[in-house]
């Protein structure tokens, strides 16, 4: 696809026109629209477009799956709607604020905030995996200055994650990015960190400050920037706005600085602590059930676009335990199940269009762990491969649960990123992970082949 402009126009028309769009964001493979009236969507026209793998309504958003070229398409779509609805809050018109609406808020926010920082997460994970290989091979000594500096390079993303999340969240919430990062600078400042390390009580004007390290945290930054956006928008609607962009930010900072230390930072930290405690309990007492459930249900999370809501949990696990035994294992089995679906369809299908689509869908899974083109273009469209997917994920989940497979680096799971399963302490986790992925692939491939599929379903769509 080269004419992204025409494609963007067709998508905009399909979702009801520019005036029907309140907001649009994107993830790895989907355009995520917040629409004023979803009844105006011409779903048949959208699905008939060459380049649209599928559509789904989830978390209050209308999502259009366009695959690897989503960033280029989003750029064209965004350029066309910028300013058209700038006076409206996303989703403000015609939105029925039921339980789905309120559940959709954290889902959409998490997705919109995490997606821009994923390249850093992937690069960091791959880099740390390479360092682990070099260390196990005896090429790098962790006690040497080189080893220490390599570890520092690999840990930089996680250590300064609050700054990165603050930047991403400020774009989503449409508030001042510099102020957002300054607020995180308060929590990351050596003076505050030193007071935390001393272990004594910390107070601001006599009010207790939660003493905890905020490095590698996500929720404190997310909650802080959300509150900042509310205060900033409120202040900018008063005569203070006449002072200009520079001076009008002073009252925002004066209000938010103590709130960050006393309220928003601690609230985010406490939520993270609760998650970590719950995960530790699940890991100690119900590990097999937990891993199996995540793996078996991952197809549903992917299809509804709600999988990134678990990101804070994975980060918390990595920070507290040094590995993630739940979410990323689920990502691994779903990715290898979809690789199996794509290849099974590629080898079994007779229709050239299906073969071509299956081949093109397998490539991004194998190299980058992007499953949506396969999930929507093949698995969901042909129906029976979805059953095979659940069977394969369940089989892989059972093995990974009993084998206690863990992920040590949060990298999008693909054939190229398998070193993320290497245990720095030298256990057999990598071997168990490879066996688990092989089981997932073999069971899904066999189930897809045996259950078959009706090629007319692809043609009719």
GROMACS .gro file of C-alpha atoms in nm, residues 21-426:
model
  406
   21UNK     CA    1  -1.485   1.125   1.515
   22UNK     CA    2  -1.416   1.255   1.866
   23UNK     CA    3  -1.069   1.110   1.896
   24UNK     CA    4  -0.835   0.864   1.728
   25UNK     CA    5  -0.524   0.685   1.853
   26UNK     CA    6  -0.338   0.378   1.735
   27UNK     CA    7  -0.146   0.078   1.867
   28UNK     CA    8   0.077  -0.170   1.681
   29UNK     CA    9  -0.185  -0.263   1.422
   30UNK     CA   10  -0.515  -0.085   1.495
   31UNK     CA   11  -0.668   0.256   1.453
   32UNK     CA   12  -0.871   0.318   1.769
   33UNK     CA   13  -1.162   0.557   1.712
   34UNK     CA   14  -1.379   0.720   1.976
   35UNK     CA   15  -1.697   0.794   1.783
   36UNK     CA   16  -1.996   1.010   1.864
   37UNK     CA   17  -2.246   0.772   1.706
   38UNK     CA   18  -2.135   0.418   1.623
   39UNK     CA   19  -2.458   0.355   1.430
   40UNK     CA   20  -2.317   0.574   1.149
   41UNK     CA   21  -2.038   0.324   1.083
   42UNK     CA   22  -2.053   0.141   0.749
   43UNK     CA   23  -1.890  -0.180   0.866
   44UNK     CA   24  -1.941  -0.362   0.537
   45UNK     CA   25  -1.763  -0.085   0.347
   46UNK     CA   26  -1.474  -0.084   0.594
   47UNK     CA   27  -1.423  -0.459   0.578
   48UNK     CA   28  -1.429  -0.449   0.199
   49UNK     CA   29  -1.131  -0.212   0.188
   50UNK     CA   30  -0.804  -0.360   0.070
   51UNK     CA   31  -0.582  -0.315   0.374
   52UNK     CA   32  -0.843  -0.358   0.648
   53UNK     CA   33  -0.801  -0.695   0.818
   54UNK     CA   34  -1.104  -0.654   1.042
   55UNK     CA   35  -1.293  -0.437   1.287
   56UNK     CA   36  -1.391  -0.471   1.651
   57UNK     CA   37  -1.581  -0.273   1.911
   58UNK     CA   38  -1.410  -0.288   2.250
   59UNK     CA   39  -1.372  -0.067   2.556
   60UNK     CA   40  -1.595   0.201   2.403
   61UNK     CA   41  -1.378   0.229   2.092
   62UNK     CA   42  -1.431   0.131   1.731
   63UNK     CA   43  -1.107  -0.036   1.623
   64UNK     CA   44  -1.000  -0.081   1.262
   65UNK     CA   45  -0.721  -0.336   1.211
   66UNK     CA   46  -0.484  -0.227   0.934
   67UNK     CA   47  -0.164  -0.416   1.023
   68UNK     CA   48   0.197  -0.305   1.008
   69UNK     CA   49   0.128   0.018   0.818
   70UNK     CA   50  -0.091   0.159   1.095
   71UNK     CA   51   0.149   0.444   1.183
   72UNK     CA   52   0.146   0.578   0.826
   73UNK     CA   53  -0.232   0.546   0.799
   74UNK     CA   54  -0.280   0.710   1.140
   75UNK     CA   55  -0.067   1.005   1.032
   76UNK     CA   56  -0.299   1.069   0.736
   77UNK     CA   57  -0.617   1.016   0.938
   78UNK     CA   58  -0.493   1.240   1.218
   79UNK     CA   59  -0.396   1.514   0.974
   80UNK     CA   60  -0.749   1.517   0.833
   81UNK     CA   61  -0.933   1.537   1.164
   82UNK     CA   62  -0.697   1.771   1.352
   83UNK     CA   63  -0.895   2.071   1.462
   84UNK     CA   64  -1.223   1.938   1.329
   85UNK     CA   65  -1.346   1.842   1.675
   86UNK     CA   66  -1.088   2.019   1.888
   87UNK     CA   67  -1.350   2.187   2.105
   88UNK     CA   68  -1.502   1.858   2.217
   89UNK     CA   69  -1.381   1.619   2.480
   90UNK     CA   70  -1.333   1.273   2.328
   91UNK     CA   71  -1.647   1.070   2.356
   92UNK     CA   72  -1.849   1.359   2.501
   93UNK     CA   73  -2.125   1.354   2.243
   94UNK     CA   74  -2.378   1.078   2.224
   95UNK     CA   75  -2.191   0.852   2.465
   96UNK     CA   76  -2.398   0.636   2.693
   97UNK     CA   77  -2.198   0.627   3.013
   98UNK     CA   78  -2.276   0.274   3.118
   99UNK     CA   79  -2.041   0.024   3.277
  100UNK     CA   80  -1.869  -0.035   2.941
  101UNK     CA   81  -1.788   0.336   2.919
  102UNK     CA   82  -1.624   0.347   3.262
  103UNK     CA   83  -1.435   0.023   3.204
  104UNK     CA   84  -1.321   0.160   2.870
  105UNK     CA   85  -1.157   0.469   3.022
  106UNK     CA   86  -0.863   0.289   3.190
  107UNK     CA   87  -0.836   0.044   2.899
  108UNK     CA   88  -0.813   0.317   2.639
  109UNK     CA   89  -0.584   0.533   2.853
  110UNK     CA   90  -0.347   0.246   2.922
  111UNK     CA   91  -0.331   0.153   2.556
  112UNK     CA   92  -0.283   0.511   2.436
  113UNK     CA   93  -0.010   0.574   2.693
  114UNK     CA   94   0.182   0.249   2.654
  115UNK     CA   95   0.181   0.225   2.274
  116UNK     CA   96   0.420   0.522   2.213
  117UNK     CA   97   0.675   0.385   2.463
  118UNK     CA   98   0.672   0.027   2.334
  119UNK     CA   99   0.971   0.081   2.099
  120UNK     CA  100   1.184   0.165   2.402
  121UNK     CA  101   1.054  -0.137   2.587
  122UNK     CA  102   1.129  -0.368   2.295
  123UNK     CA  103   1.478  -0.226   2.229
  124UNK     CA  104   1.564  -0.240   2.600
  125UNK     CA  105   1.444  -0.598   2.631
  126UNK     CA  106   1.639  -0.714   2.329
  127UNK     CA  107   1.952  -0.532   2.446
  128UNK     CA  108   1.932  -0.689   2.792
  129UNK     CA  109   1.874  -1.031   2.634
  130UNK     CA  110   2.195  -0.986   2.430
  131UNK     CA  111   2.386  -0.884   2.744
  132UNK     CA  112   2.253  -1.194   2.922
  133UNK     CA  113   2.381  -1.415   2.638
  134UNK     CA  114   2.723  -1.246   2.647
  135UNK     CA  115   2.738  -1.290   3.025
  136UNK     CA  116   2.642  -1.659   3.015
  137UNK     CA  117   2.900  -1.712   2.739
  138UNK     CA  118   3.167  -1.561   2.962
  139UNK     CA  119   3.236  -1.272   2.724
  140UNK     CA  120   3.116  -1.007   2.970
  141UNK     CA  121   3.199  -1.003   3.341
  142UNK     CA  122   2.918  -0.838   3.540
  143UNK     CA  123   3.169  -0.725   3.805
  144UNK     CA  124   3.380  -0.534   3.553
  145UNK     CA  125   3.318  -0.171   3.461
  146UNK     CA  126   3.209  -0.281   3.115
  147UNK     CA  127   2.956  -0.520   3.267
  148UNK     CA  128   2.827  -0.253   3.504
  149UNK     CA  129   2.792   0.002   3.226
  150UNK     CA  130   2.613  -0.245   2.998
  151UNK     CA  131   2.369  -0.321   3.279
  152UNK     CA  132   2.319   0.051   3.335
  153UNK     CA  133   2.244   0.099   2.966
  154UNK     CA  134   1.990  -0.182   2.979
  155UNK     CA  135   1.828  -0.055   3.300
  156UNK     CA  136   1.801   0.310   3.190
  157UNK     CA  137   1.457   0.271   3.033
  158UNK     CA  138   1.306   0.108   3.341
  159UNK     CA  139   1.480   0.335   3.593
  160UNK     CA  140   1.356   0.650   3.422
  161UNK     CA  141   1.022   0.505   3.314
  162UNK     CA  142   0.823   0.768   3.512
  163UNK     CA  143   0.966   1.040   3.285
  164UNK     CA  144   0.885   0.842   2.971
  165UNK     CA  145   0.533   0.755   3.085
  166UNK     CA  146   0.474   1.118   3.189
  167UNK     CA  147   0.569   1.235   2.841
  168UNK     CA  148   0.340   0.981   2.673
  169UNK     CA  149   0.051   1.045   2.912
  170UNK     CA  150   0.079   1.422   2.870
  171UNK     CA  151   0.025   1.381   2.496
  172UNK     CA  152  -0.280   1.162   2.555
  173UNK     CA  153  -0.430   1.396   2.817
  174UNK     CA  154  -0.329   1.705   2.619
  175UNK     CA  155  -0.139   1.888   2.891
  176UNK     CA  156   0.208   2.043   2.922
  177UNK     CA  157   0.470   1.770   2.875
  178UNK     CA  158   0.754   1.963   3.041
  179UNK     CA  159   0.551   2.018   3.359
  180UNK     CA  160   0.456   1.649   3.357
  181UNK     CA  161   0.821   1.543   3.345
  182UNK     CA  162   0.914   1.804   3.609
  183UNK     CA  163   0.662   1.645   3.844
  184UNK     CA  164   0.822   1.306   3.791
  185UNK     CA  165   1.159   1.473   3.846
  186UNK     CA  166   1.044   1.551   4.201
  187UNK     CA  167   0.984   1.182   4.270
  188UNK     CA  168   1.314   1.083   4.104
  189UNK     CA  169   1.531   1.358   4.256
  190UNK     CA  170   1.842   1.234   4.444
  191UNK     CA  171   1.732   1.428   4.754
  192UNK     CA  172   1.400   1.245   4.774
  193UNK     CA  173   1.564   0.914   4.687
  194UNK     CA  174   1.820   0.974   4.962
  195UNK     CA  175   1.549   1.040   5.220
  196UNK     CA  176   1.378   0.717   5.117
  197UNK     CA  177   1.703   0.521   5.151
  198UNK     CA  178   1.759   0.661   5.501
  199UNK     CA  179   1.442   0.481   5.606
  200UNK     CA  180   1.298   0.749   5.832
  201UNK     CA  181   0.964   0.928   5.812
  202UNK     CA  182   0.933   1.197   5.544
  203UNK     CA  183   0.703   1.498   5.578
  204UNK     CA  184   0.609   1.806   5.374
  205UNK     CA  185   0.474   2.091   5.590
  206UNK     CA  186   0.405   1.831   5.857
  207UNK     CA  187   0.207   1.607   5.619
  208UNK     CA  188   0.337   1.250   5.576
  209UNK     CA  189   0.499   1.161   5.243
  210UNK     CA  190   0.490   0.801   5.122
  211UNK     CA  191   0.855   0.687   5.132
  212UNK     CA  192   0.913   0.465   4.833
  213UNK     CA  193   1.133   0.452   4.524
  214UNK     CA  194   0.940   0.544   4.211
  215UNK     CA  195   1.187   0.409   3.956
  216UNK     CA  196   1.041   0.160   3.705
  217UNK     CA  197   0.688   0.264   3.804
  218UNK     CA  198   0.401   0.335   3.565
  219UNK     CA  199   0.085   0.413   3.761
  220UNK     CA  200   0.217   0.706   3.970
  221UNK     CA  201   0.310   0.893   3.652
  222UNK     CA  202  -0.016   0.804   3.480
  223UNK     CA  203  -0.236   0.918   3.770
  224UNK     CA  204  -0.028   1.231   3.831
  225UNK     CA  205  -0.047   1.349   3.471
  226UNK     CA  206  -0.422   1.278   3.458
  227UNK     CA  207  -0.479   1.502   3.762
  228UNK     CA  208  -0.241   1.761   3.615
  229UNK     CA  209  -0.446   1.770   3.295
  230UNK     CA  210  -0.767   1.835   3.489
  231UNK     CA  211  -0.610   2.117   3.690
  232UNK     CA  212  -0.435   2.264   3.386
  233UNK     CA  213  -0.752   2.267   3.176
  234UNK     CA  214  -0.946   2.423   3.465
  235UNK     CA  215  -0.686   2.697   3.517
  236UNK     CA  216  -0.661   2.768   3.144
  237UNK     CA  217  -1.035   2.840   3.139
  238UNK     CA  218  -0.987   3.127   3.388
  239UNK     CA  219  -0.836   3.477   3.338
  240UNK     CA  220  -0.498   3.325   3.436
  241UNK     CA  221  -0.475   3.203   3.076
  242UNK     CA  222  -0.425   3.564   2.968
  243UNK     CA  223  -0.079   3.552   3.128
  244UNK     CA  224   0.033   3.335   2.838
  245UNK     CA  225   0.159   2.978   2.813
  246UNK     CA  226   0.472   3.043   3.019
  247UNK     CA  227   0.336   3.217   3.330
  248UNK     CA  228   0.003   3.030   3.333
  249UNK     CA  229   0.189   2.705   3.404
  250UNK     CA  230   0.321   2.839   3.737
  251UNK     CA  231  -0.005   2.786   3.932
  252UNK     CA  232  -0.035   2.438   3.778
  253UNK     CA  233   0.310   2.346   3.907
  254UNK     CA  234   0.253   2.506   4.249
  255UNK     CA  235  -0.063   2.299   4.295
  256UNK     CA  236   0.068   1.975   4.145
  257UNK     CA  237   0.411   1.963   4.311
  258UNK     CA  238   0.280   1.893   4.664
  259UNK     CA  239  -0.008   1.683   4.527
  260UNK     CA  240   0.245   1.462   4.348
  261UNK     CA  241   0.436   1.395   4.669
  262UNK     CA  242   0.133   1.366   4.898
  263UNK     CA  243  -0.146   1.218   4.685
  264UNK     CA  244  -0.106   1.110   4.324
  265UNK     CA  245   0.238   0.949   4.353
  266UNK     CA  246   0.147   0.753   4.668
  267UNK     CA  247  -0.193   0.647   4.528
  268UNK     CA  248  -0.030   0.507   4.215
  269UNK     CA  249   0.240   0.342   4.425
  270UNK     CA  250  -0.011   0.184   4.664
  271UNK     CA  251  -0.214   0.045   4.374
  272UNK     CA  252   0.107  -0.101   4.236
  273UNK     CA  253   0.191  -0.250   4.575
  274UNK     CA  254  -0.153  -0.411   4.595
  275UNK     CA  255  -0.106  -0.558   4.248
  276UNK     CA  256   0.238  -0.687   4.341
  277UNK     CA  257   0.104  -0.842   4.661
  278UNK     CA  258  -0.184  -1.007   4.475
  279UNK     CA  259   0.050  -1.143   4.210
  280UNK     CA  260   0.289  -1.274   4.472
  281UNK     CA  261   0.000  -1.453   4.647
  282UNK     CA  262  -0.121  -1.596   4.318
  283UNK     CA  263   0.233  -1.701   4.230
  284UNK     CA  264   0.285  -1.875   4.564
  285UNK     CA  265  -0.058  -2.035   4.611
  286UNK     CA  266  -0.236  -2.067   4.276
  287UNK     CA  267   0.041  -2.045   4.019
  288UNK     CA  268  -0.072  -2.321   3.781
  289UNK     CA  269  -0.432  -2.198   3.771
  290UNK     CA  270  -0.320  -1.837   3.719
  291UNK     CA  271  -0.085  -1.907   3.431
  292UNK     CA  272  -0.330  -2.145   3.264
  293UNK     CA  273  -0.614  -1.889   3.290
  294UNK     CA  274  -0.404  -1.607   3.140
  295UNK     CA  275  -0.285  -1.827   2.852
  296UNK     CA  276  -0.625  -1.983   2.780
  297UNK     CA  277  -0.806  -1.648   2.782
  298UNK     CA  278  -0.540  -1.447   2.597
  299UNK     CA  279  -0.722  -1.480   2.260
  300UNK     CA  280  -1.015  -1.291   2.414
  301UNK     CA  281  -0.788  -1.020   2.553
  302UNK     CA  282  -0.622  -0.975   2.213
  303UNK     CA  283  -0.948  -0.969   2.020
  304UNK     CA  284  -1.099  -0.706   2.250
  305UNK     CA  285  -0.780  -0.500   2.257
  306UNK     CA  286  -0.774  -0.512   2.637
  307UNK     CA  287  -0.443  -0.697   2.678
  308UNK     CA  288  -0.237  -0.387   2.762
  309UNK     CA  289  -0.440  -0.327   3.078
  310UNK     CA  290  -0.216  -0.593   3.236
  311UNK     CA  291   0.102  -0.399   3.162
  312UNK     CA  292   0.136  -0.251   3.515
  313UNK     CA  293   0.111  -0.605   3.651
  314UNK     CA  294   0.394  -0.727   3.429
  315UNK     CA  295   0.613  -0.430   3.524
  316UNK     CA  296   0.534  -0.487   3.891
  317UNK     CA  297   0.629  -0.853   3.861
  318UNK     CA  298   0.956  -0.765   3.689
  319UNK     CA  299   1.039  -0.508   3.957
  320UNK     CA  300   0.947  -0.719   4.261
  321UNK     CA  301   1.032  -1.072   4.145
  322UNK     CA  302   1.280  -1.013   3.863
  323UNK     CA  303   1.059  -1.190   3.608
  324UNK     CA  304   0.702  -1.211   3.482
  325UNK     CA  305   0.538  -1.556   3.503
  326UNK     CA  306   0.191  -1.454   3.381
  327UNK     CA  307   0.116  -1.191   3.117
  328UNK     CA  308   0.420  -1.233   2.893
  329UNK     CA  309   0.385  -1.611   2.901
  330UNK     CA  310   0.030  -1.557   2.775
  331UNK     CA  311   0.165  -1.329   2.501
  332UNK     CA  312   0.410  -1.600   2.404
  333UNK     CA  313   0.151  -1.875   2.359
  334UNK     CA  314  -0.094  -1.656   2.166
  335UNK     CA  315   0.181  -1.539   1.931
  336UNK     CA  316   0.303  -1.891   1.855
  337UNK     CA  317  -0.053  -2.015   1.819
  338UNK     CA  318  -0.118  -1.749   1.556
  339UNK     CA  319   0.205  -1.833   1.377
  340UNK     CA  320   0.076  -2.190   1.359
  341UNK     CA  321  -0.265  -2.078   1.231
  342UNK     CA  322  -0.111  -1.863   0.958
  343UNK     CA  323   0.126  -2.136   0.840
  344UNK     CA  324  -0.139  -2.411   0.855
  345UNK     CA  325  -0.372  -2.201   0.641
  346UNK     CA  326  -0.085  -2.110   0.409
  347UNK     CA  327  -0.004  -2.476   0.341
  348UNK     CA  328  -0.362  -2.606   0.330
  349UNK     CA  329  -0.556  -2.330   0.151
  350UNK     CA  330  -0.616  -2.360  -0.221
  351UNK     CA  331  -0.724  -2.002  -0.279
  352UNK     CA  332  -0.425  -1.789  -0.383
  353UNK     CA  333  -0.557  -1.481  -0.203
  354UNK     CA  334  -0.583  -1.672   0.125
  355UNK     CA  335  -0.235  -1.818   0.079
  356UNK     CA  336  -0.092  -1.474   0.011
  357UNK     CA  337  -0.266  -1.320   0.311
  358UNK     CA  338  -0.159  -1.606   0.539
  359UNK     CA  339   0.203  -1.572   0.430
  360UNK     CA  340   0.201  -1.196   0.486
  361UNK     CA  341   0.035  -1.245   0.827
  362UNK     CA  342   0.296  -1.501   0.940
  363UNK     CA  343   0.593  -1.271   0.876
  364UNK     CA  344   0.513  -0.997   1.135
  365UNK     CA  345   0.434  -1.264   1.395
  366UNK     CA  346   0.766  -1.443   1.343
  367UNK     CA  347   0.975  -1.126   1.339
  368UNK     CA  348   0.789  -0.876   1.558
  369UNK     CA  349   0.518  -1.065   1.748
  370UNK     CA  350   0.232  -0.872   1.585
  371UNK     CA  351  -0.070  -1.104   1.568
  372UNK     CA  352  -0.364  -0.878   1.482
  373UNK     CA  353  -0.352  -0.924   1.101
  374UNK     CA  354  -0.375  -1.300   1.152
  375UNK     CA  355  -0.627  -1.277   1.438
  376UNK     CA  356  -0.872  -1.062   1.244
  377UNK     CA  357  -0.790  -1.149   0.885
  378UNK     CA  358  -0.780  -1.528   0.928
  379UNK     CA  359  -0.857  -1.665   1.275
  380UNK     CA  360  -1.174  -1.467   1.340
  381UNK     CA  361  -1.285  -1.450   0.978
  382UNK     CA  362  -1.255  -1.826   0.914
  383UNK     CA  363  -1.406  -1.909   1.257
  384UNK     CA  364  -1.279  -2.265   1.310
  385UNK     CA  365  -0.914  -2.154   1.348
  386UNK     CA  366  -1.034  -1.957   1.652
  387UNK     CA  367  -1.130  -2.287   1.817
  388UNK     CA  368  -0.785  -2.422   1.728
  389UNK     CA  369  -0.631  -2.111   1.885
  390UNK     CA  370  -0.805  -2.170   2.217
  391UNK     CA  371  -0.699  -2.535   2.211
  392UNK     CA  372  -0.336  -2.449   2.136
  393UNK     CA  373  -0.319  -2.170   2.397
  394UNK     CA  374  -0.468  -2.398   2.660
  395UNK     CA  375  -0.219  -2.675   2.580
  396UNK     CA  376   0.077  -2.436   2.587
  397UNK     CA  377  -0.056  -2.273   2.903
  398UNK     CA  378  -0.078  -2.604   3.088
  399UNK     CA  379   0.283  -2.693   3.005
  400UNK     CA  380   0.419  -2.347   3.085
  401UNK     CA  381   0.232  -2.348   3.416
  402UNK     CA  382   0.368  -2.683   3.533
  403UNK     CA  383   0.716  -2.604   3.396
  404UNK     CA  384   0.713  -2.263   3.571
  405UNK     CA  385   0.818  -2.082   3.254
  406UNK     CA  386   0.914  -1.719   3.319
  407UNK     CA  387   1.003  -1.415   3.108
  408UNK     CA  388   1.301  -1.208   3.220
  409UNK     CA  389   1.278  -0.925   2.967
  410UNK     CA  390   0.954  -0.762   2.850
  411UNK     CA  391   0.999  -0.787   2.474
  412UNK     CA  392   0.723  -0.852   2.221
  413UNK     CA  393   0.747  -1.230   2.181
  414UNK     CA  394   0.867  -1.358   1.843
  415UNK     CA  395   1.123  -1.600   1.706
  416UNK     CA  396   1.384  -1.324   1.723
  417UNK     CA  397   1.317  -1.236   2.087
  418UNK     CA  398   1.325  -1.584   2.242
  419UNK     CA  399   1.642  -1.498   2.442
  420UNK     CA  400   1.407  -1.308   2.676
  421UNK     CA  401   1.338  -1.649   2.835
  422UNK     CA  402   1.704  -1.694   2.935
  423UNK     CA  403   1.741  -1.700   3.313
  424UNK     CA  404   2.042  -1.489   3.420
  425UNK     CA  405   2.102  -1.738   3.702
  426UNK     CA  406   2.138  -2.023   3.454
   0.00000   0.00000   0.00000
